[in-house]
Amino acid sequence: MTAAHLAVAPLTQHQTAASVDARTAPYAALLLRVTLGALFLAHAALKVVVFTPAGAAKFFGSLGLPPELAYLTIAVEVIGGVALILGVFTRWVALALIPVLLGAIVLVHGPAGFFFTNANGGWEYPAFWAVALAVQALLGDGALALRRSR
């Protein structure tokens, strides 16, 4: 097999039309965007309401991370979540949030193994979430976005 066999050729207009329904794709992107945004807000709310910011900072410290990183994480989850829900620079926001999930995998969930049902939660869920953010970045803003990405 040569490098030419491994290269991905761009889709033709016919192939694109056959594989993506242009009528529903904007709504699929909207559904994904709003769901991802709501998940980020839910995780921020968990850190604020249930754990409290001070408790989240203590947890981050117990992992050997700077406790202040908890406050930054909460802010990123709130700002990113709101931006996704509203459709403000969706592609860029989705790409910017991927490192947050990769950090969660490497620094928090990785040692627990793959399955999220493992004790201390594995990295399955944050990995899926990171892939969903990548898909969102590829799909774009979708319907009803306030500020289109470029």
PDB file of C-alpha atoms in Angstrom:
ATOM      1  CA  MET A   1       0.000   0.000   0.000  1.00  0.00           C
ATOM      2  CA  THR A   2       1.434   3.361  -1.000  1.00  0.00           C
ATOM      3  CA  ALA A   3       0.946   6.791   0.498  1.00  0.00           C
ATOM      4  CA  ALA A   4      -1.417   7.551  -2.378  1.00  0.00           C
ATOM      5  CA  HIS A   5      -3.706   4.757  -1.187  1.00  0.00           C
ATOM      6  CA  LEU A   6      -3.775   6.241   2.298  1.00  0.00           C
ATOM      7  CA  ALA A   7      -4.549   9.783   1.151  1.00  0.00           C
ATOM      8  CA  VAL A   8      -8.097  10.927   1.687  1.00  0.00           C
ATOM      9  CA  ALA A   9      -9.554  12.396  -1.471  1.00  0.00           C
ATOM     10  CA  PRO A  10     -11.993  15.270  -1.109  1.00  0.00           C
ATOM     11  CA  LEU A  11     -15.618  14.302  -1.553  1.00  0.00           C
ATOM     12  CA  THR A  12     -17.220  15.180  -4.839  1.00  0.00           C
ATOM     13  CA  GLN A  13     -20.365  17.282  -4.837  1.00  0.00           C
ATOM     14  CA  HIS A  14     -22.401  14.135  -5.549  1.00  0.00           C
ATOM     15  CA  GLN A  15     -20.776  12.195  -2.682  1.00  0.00           C
ATOM     16  CA  THR A  16     -21.343  15.086  -0.267  1.00  0.00           C
ATOM     17  CA  ALA A  17     -24.980  15.386  -1.260  1.00  0.00           C
ATOM     18  CA  ALA A  18     -25.452  11.651  -0.852  1.00  0.00           C
ATOM     19  CA  SER A  19     -23.827  11.475   2.590  1.00  0.00           C
ATOM     20  CA  VAL A  20     -25.082  14.655   4.275  1.00  0.00           C
ATOM     21  CA  ASP A  21     -28.669  15.830   4.280  1.00  0.00           C
ATOM     22  CA  ALA A  22     -28.290  19.580   3.845  1.00  0.00           C
ATOM     23  CA  ARG A  23     -31.832  20.129   5.120  1.00  0.00           C
ATOM     24  CA  THR A  24     -31.238  18.528   8.514  1.00  0.00           C
ATOM     25  CA  ALA A  25     -27.476  19.009   9.062  1.00  0.00           C
ATOM     26  CA  PRO A  26     -27.864  22.521  10.550  1.00  0.00           C
ATOM     27  CA  TYR A  27     -30.320  21.146  13.100  1.00  0.00           C
ATOM     28  CA  ALA A  28     -28.037  18.229  13.946  1.00  0.00           C
ATOM     29  CA  ALA A  29     -25.241  20.724  14.610  1.00  0.00           C
ATOM     30  CA  LEU A  30     -27.650  22.828  16.703  1.00  0.00           C
ATOM     31  CA  LEU A  31     -28.686  19.797  18.770  1.00  0.00           C
ATOM     32  CA  LEU A  32     -25.075  18.798  19.383  1.00  0.00           C
ATOM     33  CA  ARG A  33     -24.050  22.394  20.172  1.00  0.00           C
ATOM     34  CA  VAL A  34     -26.812  22.977  22.725  1.00  0.00           C
ATOM     35  CA  THR A  35     -26.276  19.567  24.342  1.00  0.00           C
ATOM     36  CA  LEU A  36     -22.536  20.109  24.712  1.00  0.00           C
ATOM     37  CA  GLY A  37     -23.131  23.589  26.116  1.00  0.00           C
ATOM     38  CA  ALA A  38     -25.665  22.284  28.627  1.00  0.00           C
ATOM     39  CA  LEU A  39     -23.224  19.573  29.741  1.00  0.00           C
ATOM     40  CA  PHE A  40     -20.495  22.139  30.362  1.00  0.00           C
ATOM     41  CA  LEU A  41     -22.915  24.292  32.371  1.00  0.00           C
ATOM     42  CA  ALA A  42     -24.051  21.252  34.358  1.00  0.00           C
ATOM     43  CA  HIS A  43     -20.468  20.381  35.264  1.00  0.00           C
ATOM     44  CA  ALA A  44     -19.759  23.975  36.281  1.00  0.00           C
ATOM     45  CA  ALA A  45     -22.929  23.988  38.405  1.00  0.00           C
ATOM     46  CA  LEU A  46     -21.837  20.734  40.048  1.00  0.00           C
ATOM     47  CA  LYS A  47     -18.543  22.352  41.050  1.00  0.00           C
ATOM     48  CA  VAL A  48     -20.262  25.520  42.309  1.00  0.00           C
ATOM     49  CA  VAL A  49     -23.428  24.200  43.970  1.00  0.00           C
ATOM     50  CA  VAL A  50     -22.554  20.682  45.144  1.00  0.00           C
ATOM     51  CA  PHE A  51     -18.785  20.640  45.669  1.00  0.00           C
ATOM     52  CA  THR A  52     -18.480  24.443  46.158  1.00  0.00           C
ATOM     53  CA  PRO A  53     -15.598  26.276  44.492  1.00  0.00           C
ATOM     54  CA  ALA A  54     -13.467  25.843  47.629  1.00  0.00           C
ATOM     55  CA  GLY A  55     -14.218  22.107  47.671  1.00  0.00           C
ATOM     56  CA  ALA A  56     -13.363  21.807  43.979  1.00  0.00           C
ATOM     57  CA  ALA A  57     -10.095  23.660  44.639  1.00  0.00           C
ATOM     58  CA  LYS A  58      -9.306  21.256  47.490  1.00  0.00           C
ATOM     59  CA  PHE A  59     -10.007  18.286  45.181  1.00  0.00           C
ATOM     60  CA  PHE A  60      -7.747  19.712  42.471  1.00  0.00           C
ATOM     61  CA  GLY A  61      -5.047  20.184  45.116  1.00  0.00           C
ATOM     62  CA  SER A  62      -5.435  16.558  46.237  1.00  0.00           C
ATOM     63  CA  LEU A  63      -4.567  15.527  42.677  1.00  0.00           C
ATOM     64  CA  GLY A  64      -1.356  17.530  42.817  1.00  0.00           C
ATOM     65  CA  LEU A  65      -2.808  20.286  40.643  1.00  0.00           C
ATOM     66  CA  PRO A  66      -2.782  23.967  41.570  1.00  0.00           C
ATOM     67  CA  PRO A  67      -6.013  24.550  43.533  1.00  0.00           C
ATOM     68  CA  GLU A  68      -6.567  27.772  41.551  1.00  0.00           C
ATOM     69  CA  LEU A  69      -7.048  25.644  38.457  1.00  0.00           C
ATOM     70  CA  ALA A  70     -10.489  24.699  39.806  1.00  0.00           C
ATOM     71  CA  TYR A  71     -11.664  28.310  39.534  1.00  0.00           C
ATOM     72  CA  LEU A  72     -10.285  28.583  35.996  1.00  0.00           C
ATOM     73  CA  THR A  73     -11.992  25.310  35.070  1.00  0.00           C
ATOM     74  CA  ILE A  74     -15.336  26.559  36.394  1.00  0.00           C
ATOM     75  CA  ALA A  75     -14.976  29.801  34.426  1.00  0.00           C
ATOM     76  CA  VAL A  76     -14.042  27.959  31.219  1.00  0.00           C
ATOM     77  CA  GLU A  77     -16.988  25.575  31.628  1.00  0.00           C
ATOM     78  CA  VAL A  78     -19.433  28.467  32.133  1.00  0.00           C
ATOM     79  CA  ILE A  79     -18.083  30.671  29.338  1.00  0.00           C
ATOM     80  CA  GLY A  80     -17.685  27.746  26.935  1.00  0.00           C
ATOM     81  CA  GLY A  81     -21.112  26.342  27.781  1.00  0.00           C
ATOM     82  CA  VAL A  82     -22.889  29.653  27.246  1.00  0.00           C
ATOM     83  CA  ALA A  83     -20.981  30.315  24.010  1.00  0.00           C
ATOM     84  CA  LEU A  84     -21.929  26.892  22.649  1.00  0.00           C
ATOM     85  CA  ILE A  85     -25.599  27.221  23.583  1.00  0.00           C
ATOM     86  CA  LEU A  86     -25.833  30.653  21.981  1.00  0.00           C
ATOM     87  CA  GLY A  87     -23.757  29.678  18.965  1.00  0.00           C
ATOM     88  CA  VAL A  88     -20.995  32.235  19.411  1.00  0.00           C
ATOM     89  CA  PHE A  89     -17.823  31.274  17.507  1.00  0.00           C
ATOM     90  CA  THR A  90     -18.850  27.637  17.876  1.00  0.00           C
ATOM     91  CA  ARG A  91     -15.960  26.089  15.950  1.00  0.00           C
ATOM     92  CA  TRP A  92     -13.322  27.974  17.922  1.00  0.00           C
ATOM     93  CA  VAL A  93     -15.020  27.402  21.276  1.00  0.00           C
ATOM     94  CA  ALA A  94     -15.350  23.663  20.600  1.00  0.00           C
ATOM     95  CA  LEU A  95     -11.667  23.448  19.672  1.00  0.00           C
ATOM     96  CA  ALA A  96     -10.671  25.484  22.739  1.00  0.00           C
ATOM     97  CA  LEU A  97     -12.613  23.154  25.058  1.00  0.00           C
ATOM     98  CA  ILE A  98     -10.979  19.950  23.803  1.00  0.00           C
ATOM     99  CA  PRO A  99      -7.812  20.498  25.908  1.00  0.00           C
ATOM    100  CA  VAL A 100     -10.007  20.760  29.028  1.00  0.00           C
ATOM    101  CA  LEU A 101     -11.298  17.236  28.364  1.00  0.00           C
ATOM    102  CA  LEU A 102      -7.852  15.931  27.455  1.00  0.00           C
ATOM    103  CA  GLY A 103      -6.567  17.368  30.737  1.00  0.00           C
ATOM    104  CA  ALA A 104      -9.381  15.615  32.594  1.00  0.00           C
ATOM    105  CA  ILE A 105      -8.403  12.353  30.904  1.00  0.00           C
ATOM    106  CA  VAL A 106      -4.679  12.633  31.614  1.00  0.00           C
ATOM    107  CA  LEU A 107      -4.787  14.222  35.065  1.00  0.00           C
ATOM    108  CA  VAL A 108      -7.971  12.829  36.629  1.00  0.00           C
ATOM    109  CA  HIS A 109      -9.667   9.913  34.885  1.00  0.00           C
ATOM    110  CA  GLY A 110      -6.790   8.127  33.136  1.00  0.00           C
ATOM    111  CA  PRO A 111      -5.515   6.193  36.160  1.00  0.00           C
ATOM    112  CA  ALA A 112      -9.024   4.762  36.742  1.00  0.00           C
ATOM    113  CA  GLY A 113      -9.002   2.833  33.464  1.00  0.00           C
ATOM    114  CA  PHE A 114     -11.271   3.142  30.454  1.00  0.00           C
ATOM    115  CA  PHE A 115     -14.830   2.571  31.651  1.00  0.00           C
ATOM    116  CA  PHE A 116     -16.503   5.511  33.337  1.00  0.00           C
ATOM    117  CA  THR A 117     -18.314   3.107  35.676  1.00  0.00           C
ATOM    118  CA  ASN A 118     -14.968   2.114  37.228  1.00  0.00           C
ATOM    119  CA  ALA A 119     -14.173   3.380  40.711  1.00  0.00           C
ATOM    120  CA  ASN A 120     -13.187   7.073  40.398  1.00  0.00           C
ATOM    121  CA  GLY A 121     -14.564   7.146  36.835  1.00  0.00           C
ATOM    122  CA  GLY A 122     -12.535   6.081  33.820  1.00  0.00           C
ATOM    123  CA  TRP A 123     -11.709   8.150  30.771  1.00  0.00           C
ATOM    124  CA  GLU A 124     -14.444   6.787  28.474  1.00  0.00           C
ATOM    125  CA  TYR A 125     -16.887   9.685  29.016  1.00  0.00           C
ATOM    126  CA  PRO A 126     -14.437  12.595  28.698  1.00  0.00           C
ATOM    127  CA  ALA A 127     -12.938  10.958  25.588  1.00  0.00           C
ATOM    128  CA  PHE A 128     -16.373  10.698  23.982  1.00  0.00           C
ATOM    129  CA  TRP A 129     -17.039  14.301  24.945  1.00  0.00           C
ATOM    130  CA  ALA A 130     -13.749  15.430  23.352  1.00  0.00           C
ATOM    131  CA  VAL A 131     -14.680  13.619  20.126  1.00  0.00           C
ATOM    132  CA  ALA A 132     -18.126  15.265  20.193  1.00  0.00           C
ATOM    133  CA  LEU A 133     -16.412  18.662  20.458  1.00  0.00           C
ATOM    134  CA  ALA A 134     -14.233  17.784  17.453  1.00  0.00           C
ATOM    135  CA  VAL A 135     -17.351  16.789  15.504  1.00  0.00           C
ATOM    136  CA  GLN A 136     -18.962  20.102  16.480  1.00  0.00           C
ATOM    137  CA  ALA A 137     -15.919  21.979  15.221  1.00  0.00           C
ATOM    138  CA  LEU A 138     -16.146  20.098  11.913  1.00  0.00           C
ATOM    139  CA  LEU A 139     -19.916  20.601  11.573  1.00  0.00           C
ATOM    140  CA  GLY A 140     -19.848  24.277  12.427  1.00  0.00           C
ATOM    141  CA  ASP A 141     -22.404  26.496  14.085  1.00  0.00           C
ATOM    142  CA  GLY A 142     -25.639  24.936  12.909  1.00  0.00           C
ATOM    143  CA  ALA A 143     -29.029  26.621  12.991  1.00  0.00           C
ATOM    144  CA  LEU A 144     -29.873  29.587  15.200  1.00  0.00           C
ATOM    145  CA  ALA A 145     -26.281  30.584  15.972  1.00  0.00           C
ATOM    146  CA  LEU A 146     -25.815  34.164  17.128  1.00  0.00           C
ATOM    147  CA  ARG A 147     -22.295  34.647  15.779  1.00  0.00           C
ATOM    148  CA  ARG A 148     -21.000  32.472  12.954  1.00  0.00           C
ATOM    149  CA  SER A 149     -17.522  30.940  13.120  1.00  0.00           C
ATOM    150  CA  ARG A 150     -15.145  31.438  10.243  1.00  0.00           C
TER     151      ARG A 150
END
